[in-house]
């Protein structure tokens, strides 16, 4: 059951203010509110280089994140520091998409207690080279999609500890990565 239109508008306004102030200069936020659960999509068209360090510092402030966020899609936000240490603390986050130019770094780390409710994870068109998944991370992950992350050296060994993982979709990746997966080499 969806909440009243006035409540949705108020929630949209709050999300827009939050993300505009703390992540990027342009926010396209969509919000479906069902029993108080929210979903947001954040994108940025143009970000000045000088603003990036301020964005990264703002992202590190955990108390600014909406606790009931269940779905998040980042696109074009150009975050320079690893977003995982912050995002993995969102207790109800079940669907996460890190899409083209959302994260500009080369390494991502999912810690042992991170993403307790994450079910679906999509990584598309990122420049990451190393992705570390510690044992115990993403215990409820069911679906993983990695697409066009052409610099990724290997699928994280830590995923072998995610016992509920049912679907892994790997698309448009270098042949060397496919070879490593098929032969089981690092």
N, C-alpha and C. Protein backbone atom coordinates (compact mmCIF):
# COMPACT_ATOMS: atom_id res chain seq x y z
N UNK A 1 0.84 -1.18 0.00
CA UNK A 1 0.00 0.00 0.00
C UNK A 1 0.88 1.24 0.00
N UNK A 2 0.63 2.16 -0.91
CA UNK A 2 1.42 3.37 -1.01
C UNK A 2 0.86 4.45 -0.09
N UNK A 3 1.75 5.28 0.42
CA UNK A 3 1.33 6.34 1.33
C UNK A 3 0.76 7.50 0.53
N UNK A 4 0.16 8.45 1.22
CA UNK A 4 -0.47 9.59 0.60
C UNK A 4 0.51 10.40 -0.24
N UNK A 5 0.01 11.03 -1.26
CA UNK A 5 0.81 11.83 -2.18
C UNK A 5 1.58 12.95 -1.46
N UNK A 6 0.98 13.55 -0.45
CA UNK A 6 1.66 14.62 0.29
C UNK A 6 2.90 14.07 1.01
N UNK A 7 2.79 12.87 1.58
CA UNK A 7 3.92 12.26 2.26
C UNK A 7 5.03 11.90 1.27
N UNK A 8 4.65 11.43 0.10
CA UNK A 8 5.65 11.11 -0.93
C UNK A 8 6.37 12.38 -1.35
N UNK A 9 5.63 13.45 -1.59
CA UNK A 9 6.25 14.71 -1.98
C UNK A 9 7.21 15.21 -0.90
N UNK A 10 6.81 15.07 0.36
CA UNK A 10 7.67 15.50 1.46
C UNK A 10 8.94 14.65 1.51
N UNK A 11 8.80 13.35 1.31
CA UNK A 11 9.97 12.48 1.32
C UNK A 11 10.89 12.79 0.13
N UNK A 12 10.31 13.02 -1.03
CA UNK A 12 11.11 13.41 -2.20
C UNK A 12 11.89 14.69 -1.92
N UNK A 13 11.22 15.66 -1.32
CA UNK A 13 11.87 16.92 -1.00
C UNK A 13 13.05 16.69 -0.07
N UNK A 14 12.87 15.85 0.94
CA UNK A 14 13.94 15.57 1.89
C UNK A 14 15.11 14.85 1.21
N UNK A 15 14.80 13.87 0.35
CA UNK A 15 15.88 13.18 -0.36
C UNK A 15 16.63 14.14 -1.28
N UNK A 16 15.90 14.98 -1.97
CA UNK A 16 16.55 15.92 -2.88
C UNK A 16 17.47 16.87 -2.11
N UNK A 17 17.00 17.37 -1.00
CA UNK A 17 17.83 18.27 -0.19
C UNK A 17 19.05 17.54 0.35
N UNK A 18 18.85 16.33 0.84
CA UNK A 18 19.95 15.56 1.39
C UNK A 18 21.03 15.31 0.34
N UNK A 19 20.64 14.69 -0.76
CA UNK A 19 21.63 14.32 -1.77
C UNK A 19 22.24 15.53 -2.46
N UNK A 20 21.44 16.58 -2.69
CA UNK A 20 21.99 17.77 -3.32
C UNK A 20 23.06 18.40 -2.44
N UNK A 21 22.82 18.40 -1.15
CA UNK A 21 23.76 19.03 -0.22
C UNK A 21 24.98 18.17 0.04
N UNK A 22 24.84 16.85 0.03
CA UNK A 22 25.93 16.00 0.49
C UNK A 22 26.61 15.15 -0.58
N UNK A 23 26.03 14.97 -1.74
CA UNK A 23 26.70 14.16 -2.74
C UNK A 23 27.01 14.90 -4.04
N UNK A 24 26.04 15.54 -4.64
CA UNK A 24 26.29 16.09 -5.97
C UNK A 24 25.43 17.29 -6.26
N UNK A 25 25.72 17.94 -7.40
CA UNK A 25 25.03 19.18 -7.72
C UNK A 25 23.73 18.96 -8.48
N UNK A 26 23.50 17.79 -9.01
CA UNK A 26 22.25 17.49 -9.70
C UNK A 26 21.72 16.16 -9.19
N UNK A 27 20.50 16.15 -8.76
CA UNK A 27 19.95 14.93 -8.21
C UNK A 27 18.65 14.58 -8.92
N UNK A 28 18.61 13.36 -9.38
CA UNK A 28 17.38 12.81 -9.94
C UNK A 28 16.95 11.72 -8.99
N UNK A 29 16.07 12.05 -8.09
CA UNK A 29 15.69 11.10 -7.04
C UNK A 29 14.30 10.58 -7.31
N UNK A 30 14.19 9.28 -7.35
CA UNK A 30 12.87 8.68 -7.45
C UNK A 30 12.62 7.96 -6.14
N UNK A 31 11.41 8.05 -5.70
CA UNK A 31 11.14 7.51 -4.38
C UNK A 31 9.83 6.74 -4.40
N UNK A 32 9.89 5.49 -4.09
CA UNK A 32 8.69 4.68 -3.93
C UNK A 32 8.62 4.36 -2.45
N UNK A 33 7.59 4.82 -1.81
CA UNK A 33 7.49 4.63 -0.38
C UNK A 33 6.42 3.59 -0.10
N UNK A 34 6.84 2.50 0.46
CA UNK A 34 5.92 1.43 0.80
C UNK A 34 6.26 1.02 2.23
N UNK A 35 5.35 1.25 3.13
CA UNK A 35 5.56 0.96 4.55
C UNK A 35 6.82 1.64 5.09
N UNK A 36 7.07 2.85 4.63
CA UNK A 36 8.20 3.62 5.14
C UNK A 36 9.54 3.27 4.51
N UNK A 37 9.57 2.40 3.50
CA UNK A 37 10.81 2.02 2.85
C UNK A 37 10.99 2.89 1.60
N UNK A 38 12.21 3.34 1.37
CA UNK A 38 12.45 4.27 0.28
C UNK A 38 13.48 3.74 -0.70
N UNK A 39 13.44 4.28 -1.89
CA UNK A 39 14.40 3.92 -2.92
C UNK A 39 14.86 5.23 -3.57
N UNK A 40 16.13 5.31 -3.92
CA UNK A 40 16.64 6.55 -4.51
C UNK A 40 17.59 6.23 -5.65
N UNK A 41 17.57 7.10 -6.63
CA UNK A 41 18.51 7.01 -7.73
C UNK A 41 19.21 8.35 -7.82
N UNK A 42 20.53 8.33 -7.79
CA UNK A 42 21.29 9.56 -7.76
C UNK A 42 22.19 9.62 -8.97
N UNK A 43 22.15 10.73 -9.68
CA UNK A 43 23.07 10.91 -10.79
C UNK A 43 23.58 12.34 -10.80
N UNK A 44 24.71 12.53 -11.43
CA UNK A 44 25.30 13.85 -11.50
C UNK A 44 25.76 14.11 -12.91
N UNK A 45 25.36 15.26 -13.47
CA UNK A 45 25.74 15.56 -14.84
C UNK A 45 27.14 16.15 -14.91
N UNK A 46 27.43 17.17 -14.15
CA UNK A 46 28.75 17.80 -14.17
C UNK A 46 29.17 18.15 -12.76
N UNK A 47 30.35 17.70 -12.39
CA UNK A 47 30.88 18.02 -11.07
C UNK A 47 32.26 18.61 -11.25
N UNK A 48 32.49 19.76 -10.66
CA UNK A 48 33.81 20.37 -10.73
C UNK A 48 34.79 19.55 -9.90
N UNK A 49 36.03 19.48 -10.33
CA UNK A 49 37.04 18.70 -9.62
C UNK A 49 37.18 19.15 -8.18
N UNK A 50 37.10 20.42 -7.94
CA UNK A 50 37.25 20.96 -6.59
C UNK A 50 36.16 20.46 -5.65
N UNK A 51 34.98 20.16 -6.20
CA UNK A 51 33.87 19.70 -5.36
C UNK A 51 34.02 18.23 -4.96
N UNK A 52 34.82 17.47 -5.69
CA UNK A 52 34.93 16.04 -5.43
C UNK A 52 35.42 15.73 -4.03
N UNK A 53 36.46 16.42 -3.55
CA UNK A 53 36.97 16.12 -2.22
C UNK A 53 35.93 16.47 -1.16
N UNK A 54 35.17 17.53 -1.38
CA UNK A 54 34.11 17.88 -0.44
C UNK A 54 33.03 16.80 -0.43
N UNK A 55 32.67 16.28 -1.60
CA UNK A 55 31.68 15.21 -1.69
C UNK A 55 32.16 13.98 -0.96
N UNK A 56 33.43 13.61 -1.18
CA UNK A 56 33.98 12.43 -0.53
C UNK A 56 33.94 12.57 0.98
N UNK A 57 34.28 13.76 1.49
CA UNK A 57 34.25 13.98 2.93
C UNK A 57 32.82 13.90 3.45
N UNK A 58 31.88 14.44 2.69
CA UNK A 58 30.48 14.40 3.11
C UNK A 58 29.95 12.99 3.11
N UNK A 59 30.37 12.18 2.14
CA UNK A 59 29.93 10.79 2.08
C UNK A 59 30.42 10.02 3.29
N UNK A 60 31.57 10.37 3.83
CA UNK A 60 32.13 9.67 4.97
C UNK A 60 31.35 9.89 6.26
N UNK A 61 30.48 10.87 6.29
CA UNK A 61 29.70 11.16 7.48
C UNK A 61 28.47 10.24 7.55
N UNK A 62 28.57 9.16 8.33
CA UNK A 62 27.53 8.13 8.34
C UNK A 62 26.20 8.61 8.91
N UNK A 63 26.21 9.58 9.77
CA UNK A 63 24.96 9.99 10.39
C UNK A 63 24.03 10.72 9.42
N UNK A 64 24.49 11.02 8.21
CA UNK A 64 23.69 11.75 7.26
C UNK A 64 22.89 10.82 6.33
N UNK A 65 23.04 9.53 6.45
CA UNK A 65 22.36 8.62 5.54
C UNK A 65 20.99 8.21 6.05
N UNK A 66 20.01 8.17 5.16
CA UNK A 66 18.68 7.71 5.57
C UNK A 66 18.74 6.24 5.94
N UNK A 67 18.34 5.93 7.14
CA UNK A 67 18.46 4.58 7.68
C UNK A 67 17.57 3.56 6.97
N UNK A 68 16.44 3.99 6.41
CA UNK A 68 15.51 3.03 5.84
C UNK A 68 15.65 2.87 4.33
N UNK A 69 16.73 3.33 3.75
CA UNK A 69 16.95 3.21 2.32
C UNK A 69 17.13 1.74 1.94
N UNK A 70 16.36 1.26 0.97
CA UNK A 70 16.44 -0.13 0.54
C UNK A 70 17.05 -0.29 -0.84
N UNK A 71 16.90 0.71 -1.68
CA UNK A 71 17.42 0.62 -3.04
C UNK A 71 18.20 1.89 -3.37
N UNK A 72 19.39 1.70 -3.93
CA UNK A 72 20.21 2.86 -4.28
C UNK A 72 20.91 2.59 -5.59
N UNK A 73 20.81 3.56 -6.49
CA UNK A 73 21.49 3.49 -7.78
C UNK A 73 22.29 4.76 -7.96
N UNK A 74 23.62 4.61 -8.09
CA UNK A 74 24.49 5.77 -8.28
C UNK A 74 25.02 5.75 -9.70
N UNK A 75 24.96 6.89 -10.37
CA UNK A 75 25.42 7.00 -11.75
C UNK A 75 26.02 8.38 -11.96
N UNK A 76 27.28 8.43 -12.39
CA UNK A 76 27.90 9.70 -12.71
C UNK A 76 28.23 10.59 -11.53
N UNK A 77 28.26 10.05 -10.33
CA UNK A 77 28.53 10.87 -9.15
C UNK A 77 30.02 11.15 -8.95
N UNK A 78 30.88 10.40 -9.61
CA UNK A 78 32.33 10.60 -9.61
C UNK A 78 32.94 10.64 -8.21
N UNK A 79 32.51 9.74 -7.37
CA UNK A 79 33.05 9.65 -6.01
C UNK A 79 34.47 9.09 -6.11
N UNK A 80 35.41 9.73 -5.42
CA UNK A 80 36.81 9.33 -5.51
C UNK A 80 37.22 8.31 -4.46
N UNK A 81 36.68 8.39 -3.26
CA UNK A 81 37.05 7.43 -2.22
C UNK A 81 36.04 6.29 -2.21
N UNK A 82 36.50 5.13 -1.79
CA UNK A 82 35.68 3.92 -1.78
C UNK A 82 34.37 4.17 -1.04
N UNK A 83 33.22 4.03 -1.72
CA UNK A 83 31.94 4.28 -1.07
C UNK A 83 31.46 3.13 -0.19
N UNK A 84 32.08 1.95 -0.33
CA UNK A 84 31.59 0.76 0.37
C UNK A 84 31.61 0.88 1.90
N UNK A 85 32.65 1.45 2.53
CA UNK A 85 32.63 1.55 3.99
C UNK A 85 31.42 2.32 4.55
N UNK A 86 30.86 3.21 3.76
CA UNK A 86 29.68 3.96 4.20
C UNK A 86 28.42 3.22 3.79
N UNK A 87 28.34 2.83 2.53
CA UNK A 87 27.12 2.19 2.03
C UNK A 87 26.82 0.87 2.73
N UNK A 88 27.88 0.15 3.12
CA UNK A 88 27.66 -1.15 3.76
C UNK A 88 27.03 -1.03 5.15
N UNK A 89 26.98 0.17 5.68
CA UNK A 89 26.36 0.40 6.99
C UNK A 89 24.86 0.66 6.90
N UNK A 90 24.34 0.80 5.69
CA UNK A 90 22.90 1.00 5.52
C UNK A 90 22.22 -0.35 5.75
N UNK A 91 21.65 -0.52 6.91
CA UNK A 91 21.15 -1.80 7.38
C UNK A 91 20.06 -2.43 6.51
N UNK A 92 19.26 -1.61 5.84
CA UNK A 92 18.14 -2.13 5.06
C UNK A 92 18.39 -2.13 3.56
N UNK A 93 19.57 -1.73 3.14
CA UNK A 93 19.88 -1.66 1.72
C UNK A 93 19.87 -3.07 1.13
N UNK A 94 18.94 -3.31 0.20
CA UNK A 94 18.83 -4.64 -0.40
C UNK A 94 19.25 -4.65 -1.87
N UNK A 95 19.17 -3.52 -2.55
CA UNK A 95 19.55 -3.44 -3.96
C UNK A 95 20.51 -2.25 -4.13
N UNK A 96 21.67 -2.52 -4.70
CA UNK A 96 22.67 -1.48 -4.92
C UNK A 96 23.20 -1.58 -6.33
N UNK A 97 23.18 -0.45 -7.04
CA UNK A 97 23.75 -0.35 -8.37
C UNK A 97 24.81 0.74 -8.35
N UNK A 98 26.03 0.37 -8.68
CA UNK A 98 27.10 1.35 -8.89
C UNK A 98 27.36 1.33 -10.39
N UNK A 99 26.91 2.37 -11.05
CA UNK A 99 26.94 2.42 -12.50
C UNK A 99 28.00 3.40 -13.00
N UNK A 100 28.09 3.54 -14.28
CA UNK A 100 29.11 4.33 -14.96
C UNK A 100 29.47 5.64 -14.24
N UNK A 101 30.74 5.77 -13.95
CA UNK A 101 31.32 6.97 -13.34
C UNK A 101 30.74 7.30 -11.96
N UNK A 102 30.18 6.32 -11.28
CA UNK A 102 29.70 6.59 -9.93
C UNK A 102 30.86 6.58 -8.94
N UNK A 103 31.84 5.72 -9.18
CA UNK A 103 33.03 5.63 -8.32
C UNK A 103 34.25 5.63 -9.22
N UNK A 104 35.21 6.52 -8.93
CA UNK A 104 36.35 6.70 -9.81
C UNK A 104 37.63 6.01 -9.32
N UNK A 105 37.58 5.39 -8.15
CA UNK A 105 38.76 4.74 -7.58
C UNK A 105 39.08 3.41 -8.22
N UNK A 106 40.19 2.83 -7.78
CA UNK A 106 40.68 1.57 -8.33
C UNK A 106 40.44 0.38 -7.42
N UNK A 107 40.10 0.61 -6.14
CA UNK A 107 39.91 -0.48 -5.21
C UNK A 107 38.62 -0.30 -4.42
N UNK A 108 37.91 -1.40 -4.18
CA UNK A 108 36.72 -1.40 -3.34
C UNK A 108 36.86 -2.53 -2.33
N UNK A 109 36.41 -2.27 -1.09
CA UNK A 109 36.48 -3.27 -0.04
C UNK A 109 35.12 -3.38 0.64
N UNK A 110 34.61 -4.61 0.68
CA UNK A 110 33.39 -4.90 1.43
C UNK A 110 33.83 -5.63 2.69
N UNK A 111 33.62 -5.01 3.84
CA UNK A 111 34.13 -5.57 5.10
C UNK A 111 33.28 -6.73 5.60
N UNK A 112 33.81 -7.43 6.57
CA UNK A 112 33.21 -8.66 7.09
C UNK A 112 31.79 -8.49 7.61
N UNK A 113 31.43 -7.34 8.07
CA UNK A 113 30.09 -7.14 8.61
C UNK A 113 29.23 -6.28 7.70
N UNK A 114 29.72 -6.00 6.50
CA UNK A 114 29.04 -5.07 5.62
C UNK A 114 27.86 -5.64 4.85
N UNK A 115 26.93 -4.78 4.54
CA UNK A 115 25.76 -5.08 3.73
C UNK A 115 24.95 -6.27 4.26
N UNK A 116 24.43 -6.17 5.47
CA UNK A 116 23.72 -7.30 6.05
C UNK A 116 22.43 -7.68 5.31
N UNK A 117 21.82 -6.76 4.57
CA UNK A 117 20.55 -7.05 3.90
C UNK A 117 20.66 -7.05 2.38
N UNK A 118 21.86 -6.84 1.84
CA UNK A 118 22.01 -6.73 0.39
C UNK A 118 21.66 -8.05 -0.30
N UNK A 119 20.75 -7.97 -1.28
CA UNK A 119 20.31 -9.12 -2.05
C UNK A 119 20.83 -9.04 -3.49
N UNK A 120 20.79 -7.85 -4.06
CA UNK A 120 21.21 -7.64 -5.45
C UNK A 120 22.30 -6.57 -5.51
N UNK A 121 23.38 -6.87 -6.23
CA UNK A 121 24.47 -5.93 -6.43
C UNK A 121 24.83 -5.90 -7.91
N UNK A 122 24.89 -4.69 -8.47
CA UNK A 122 25.30 -4.52 -9.85
C UNK A 122 26.44 -3.52 -9.91
N UNK A 123 27.52 -3.92 -10.57
CA UNK A 123 28.67 -3.06 -10.82
C UNK A 123 28.82 -2.95 -12.34
N UNK A 124 28.63 -1.76 -12.87
CA UNK A 124 28.67 -1.57 -14.32
C UNK A 124 29.56 -0.39 -14.68
N UNK A 125 30.48 -0.64 -15.59
CA UNK A 125 31.34 0.39 -16.17
C UNK A 125 32.12 1.17 -15.11
N UNK A 126 32.71 0.44 -14.18
CA UNK A 126 33.58 1.05 -13.17
C UNK A 126 35.03 0.78 -13.56
N UNK A 127 35.95 1.60 -13.07
CA UNK A 127 37.37 1.44 -13.37
C UNK A 127 38.12 0.69 -12.27
N UNK A 128 37.42 -0.05 -11.46
CA UNK A 128 38.08 -0.75 -10.36
C UNK A 128 39.01 -1.84 -10.90
N UNK A 129 40.14 -1.99 -10.21
CA UNK A 129 41.10 -3.04 -10.55
C UNK A 129 41.02 -4.17 -9.52
N UNK A 130 40.84 -3.78 -8.26
CA UNK A 130 40.79 -4.75 -7.17
C UNK A 130 39.50 -4.57 -6.38
N UNK A 131 38.83 -5.68 -6.14
CA UNK A 131 37.61 -5.69 -5.33
C UNK A 131 37.80 -6.77 -4.28
N UNK A 132 37.83 -6.34 -3.04
CA UNK A 132 38.05 -7.26 -1.92
C UNK A 132 36.72 -7.46 -1.20
N UNK A 133 36.36 -8.72 -1.02
CA UNK A 133 35.16 -9.08 -0.25
C UNK A 133 35.64 -9.94 0.90
N UNK A 134 35.54 -9.40 2.11
CA UNK A 134 35.98 -10.14 3.29
C UNK A 134 34.94 -11.20 3.67
N UNK A 135 35.40 -12.27 4.31
CA UNK A 135 34.50 -13.33 4.75
C UNK A 135 33.47 -12.74 5.71
N UNK A 136 32.19 -13.00 5.44
CA UNK A 136 31.10 -12.48 6.26
C UNK A 136 30.39 -11.29 5.63
N UNK A 137 30.97 -10.72 4.60
CA UNK A 137 30.33 -9.59 3.91
C UNK A 137 29.16 -10.09 3.06
N UNK A 138 28.17 -9.28 2.91
CA UNK A 138 27.01 -9.54 2.06
C UNK A 138 26.42 -10.93 2.27
N UNK A 139 26.06 -11.29 3.49
CA UNK A 139 25.60 -12.66 3.77
C UNK A 139 24.31 -13.05 3.06
N UNK A 140 23.51 -12.07 2.62
CA UNK A 140 22.24 -12.37 1.97
C UNK A 140 22.24 -12.12 0.47
N UNK A 141 23.42 -11.91 -0.10
CA UNK A 141 23.51 -11.64 -1.53
C UNK A 141 23.03 -12.85 -2.33
N UNK A 142 22.11 -12.59 -3.26
CA UNK A 142 21.55 -13.64 -4.11
C UNK A 142 21.99 -13.44 -5.56
N UNK A 143 21.97 -12.19 -6.03
CA UNK A 143 22.27 -11.88 -7.43
C UNK A 143 23.42 -10.89 -7.53
N UNK A 144 24.39 -11.19 -8.36
CA UNK A 144 25.54 -10.32 -8.60
C UNK A 144 25.71 -10.15 -10.10
N UNK A 145 25.81 -8.90 -10.54
CA UNK A 145 26.05 -8.60 -11.95
C UNK A 145 27.27 -7.69 -12.04
N UNK A 146 28.24 -8.12 -12.84
CA UNK A 146 29.43 -7.32 -13.10
C UNK A 146 29.50 -7.16 -14.61
N UNK A 147 29.45 -5.93 -15.06
CA UNK A 147 29.40 -5.67 -16.49
C UNK A 147 30.35 -4.53 -16.86
N UNK A 148 31.17 -4.77 -17.84
CA UNK A 148 32.03 -3.74 -18.40
C UNK A 148 32.97 -3.09 -17.38
N UNK A 149 33.40 -3.84 -16.40
CA UNK A 149 34.44 -3.38 -15.46
C UNK A 149 35.75 -3.93 -16.02
N UNK A 150 36.22 -3.34 -17.08
CA UNK A 150 37.29 -3.89 -17.92
C UNK A 150 38.65 -3.99 -17.22
N UNK A 151 38.84 -3.27 -16.13
CA UNK A 151 40.12 -3.30 -15.43
C UNK A 151 40.15 -4.25 -14.24
N UNK A 152 39.01 -4.82 -13.91
CA UNK A 152 38.93 -5.73 -12.76
C UNK A 152 39.82 -6.95 -13.02
N UNK A 153 40.74 -7.19 -12.10
CA UNK A 153 41.72 -8.26 -12.29
C UNK A 153 41.15 -9.65 -12.00
N UNK A 154 40.27 -9.74 -11.00
CA UNK A 154 39.74 -11.04 -10.61
C UNK A 154 38.45 -10.86 -9.83
N UNK A 155 37.59 -11.84 -9.91
CA UNK A 155 36.39 -11.87 -9.09
C UNK A 155 36.86 -12.16 -7.66
N UNK A 156 36.36 -11.43 -6.66
CA UNK A 156 36.86 -11.60 -5.28
C UNK A 156 36.72 -13.02 -4.75
N UNK A 157 37.78 -13.51 -4.13
CA UNK A 157 37.76 -14.83 -3.52
C UNK A 157 36.74 -14.91 -2.38
N UNK A 158 36.48 -13.78 -1.73
CA UNK A 158 35.55 -13.74 -0.61
C UNK A 158 34.12 -14.09 -0.98
N UNK A 159 33.80 -14.04 -2.26
CA UNK A 159 32.44 -14.40 -2.69
C UNK A 159 32.14 -15.88 -2.46
N UNK A 160 33.17 -16.69 -2.33
CA UNK A 160 32.93 -18.13 -2.09
C UNK A 160 32.29 -18.37 -0.72
N UNK A 161 32.34 -17.39 0.16
CA UNK A 161 31.72 -17.50 1.48
C UNK A 161 30.27 -17.02 1.49
N UNK A 162 29.81 -16.48 0.38
CA UNK A 162 28.42 -16.01 0.29
C UNK A 162 27.58 -17.21 -0.15
N UNK A 163 27.07 -17.93 0.83
CA UNK A 163 26.43 -19.22 0.55
C UNK A 163 25.10 -19.11 -0.20
N UNK A 164 24.43 -17.98 -0.11
CA UNK A 164 23.15 -17.82 -0.78
C UNK A 164 23.23 -17.29 -2.20
N UNK A 165 24.44 -17.04 -2.69
CA UNK A 165 24.62 -16.49 -4.03
C UNK A 165 24.11 -17.49 -5.07
N UNK A 166 23.08 -17.08 -5.83
CA UNK A 166 22.45 -17.98 -6.79
C UNK A 166 22.71 -17.59 -8.24
N UNK A 167 22.83 -16.29 -8.48
CA UNK A 167 23.03 -15.81 -9.85
C UNK A 167 24.24 -14.91 -9.92
N UNK A 168 25.14 -15.23 -10.82
CA UNK A 168 26.29 -14.37 -11.09
C UNK A 168 26.30 -14.13 -12.59
N UNK A 169 26.21 -12.88 -12.97
CA UNK A 169 26.20 -12.52 -14.38
C UNK A 169 27.42 -11.65 -14.65
N UNK A 170 28.29 -12.13 -15.52
CA UNK A 170 29.51 -11.39 -15.86
C UNK A 170 29.47 -11.14 -17.36
N UNK A 171 29.46 -9.85 -17.72
CA UNK A 171 29.32 -9.48 -19.13
C UNK A 171 30.37 -8.46 -19.54
N UNK A 172 30.79 -8.57 -20.78
CA UNK A 172 31.66 -7.59 -21.41
C UNK A 172 32.91 -7.31 -20.57
N UNK A 173 33.59 -8.40 -20.23
CA UNK A 173 34.81 -8.31 -19.43
C UNK A 173 35.98 -8.83 -20.27
N UNK A 174 37.21 -8.52 -19.88
CA UNK A 174 38.36 -9.00 -20.66
C UNK A 174 38.44 -10.53 -20.67
N UNK A 175 38.93 -11.08 -21.75
CA UNK A 175 39.08 -12.54 -21.86
C UNK A 175 39.96 -13.09 -20.77
N UNK A 176 40.96 -12.33 -20.35
CA UNK A 176 41.86 -12.80 -19.29
C UNK A 176 41.09 -13.07 -18.00
N UNK A 177 40.08 -12.30 -17.70
CA UNK A 177 39.27 -12.53 -16.50
C UNK A 177 38.46 -13.82 -16.65
N UNK A 178 37.86 -14.00 -17.81
CA UNK A 178 37.10 -15.24 -18.05
C UNK A 178 38.03 -16.45 -17.91
N UNK A 179 39.24 -16.35 -18.44
CA UNK A 179 40.20 -17.45 -18.35
C UNK A 179 40.53 -17.76 -16.89
N UNK A 180 40.75 -16.73 -16.08
CA UNK A 180 41.05 -16.93 -14.66
C UNK A 180 39.89 -17.61 -13.94
N UNK A 181 38.67 -17.19 -14.28
CA UNK A 181 37.49 -17.78 -13.65
C UNK A 181 37.39 -19.26 -14.02
N UNK A 182 37.58 -19.58 -15.28
CA UNK A 182 37.44 -20.97 -15.75
C UNK A 182 38.52 -21.88 -15.22
N UNK A 183 39.73 -21.34 -15.05
CA UNK A 183 40.84 -22.17 -14.57
C UNK A 183 40.99 -22.14 -13.05
N UNK A 184 40.31 -21.17 -12.42
CA UNK A 184 40.40 -21.05 -10.97
C UNK A 184 41.68 -20.41 -10.46
N UNK A 185 42.39 -19.70 -11.33
CA UNK A 185 43.63 -19.02 -10.94
C UNK A 185 43.36 -17.57 -10.57
N UNK A 186 44.23 -17.06 -9.67
CA UNK A 186 44.13 -15.65 -9.27
C UNK A 186 44.71 -14.76 -10.30
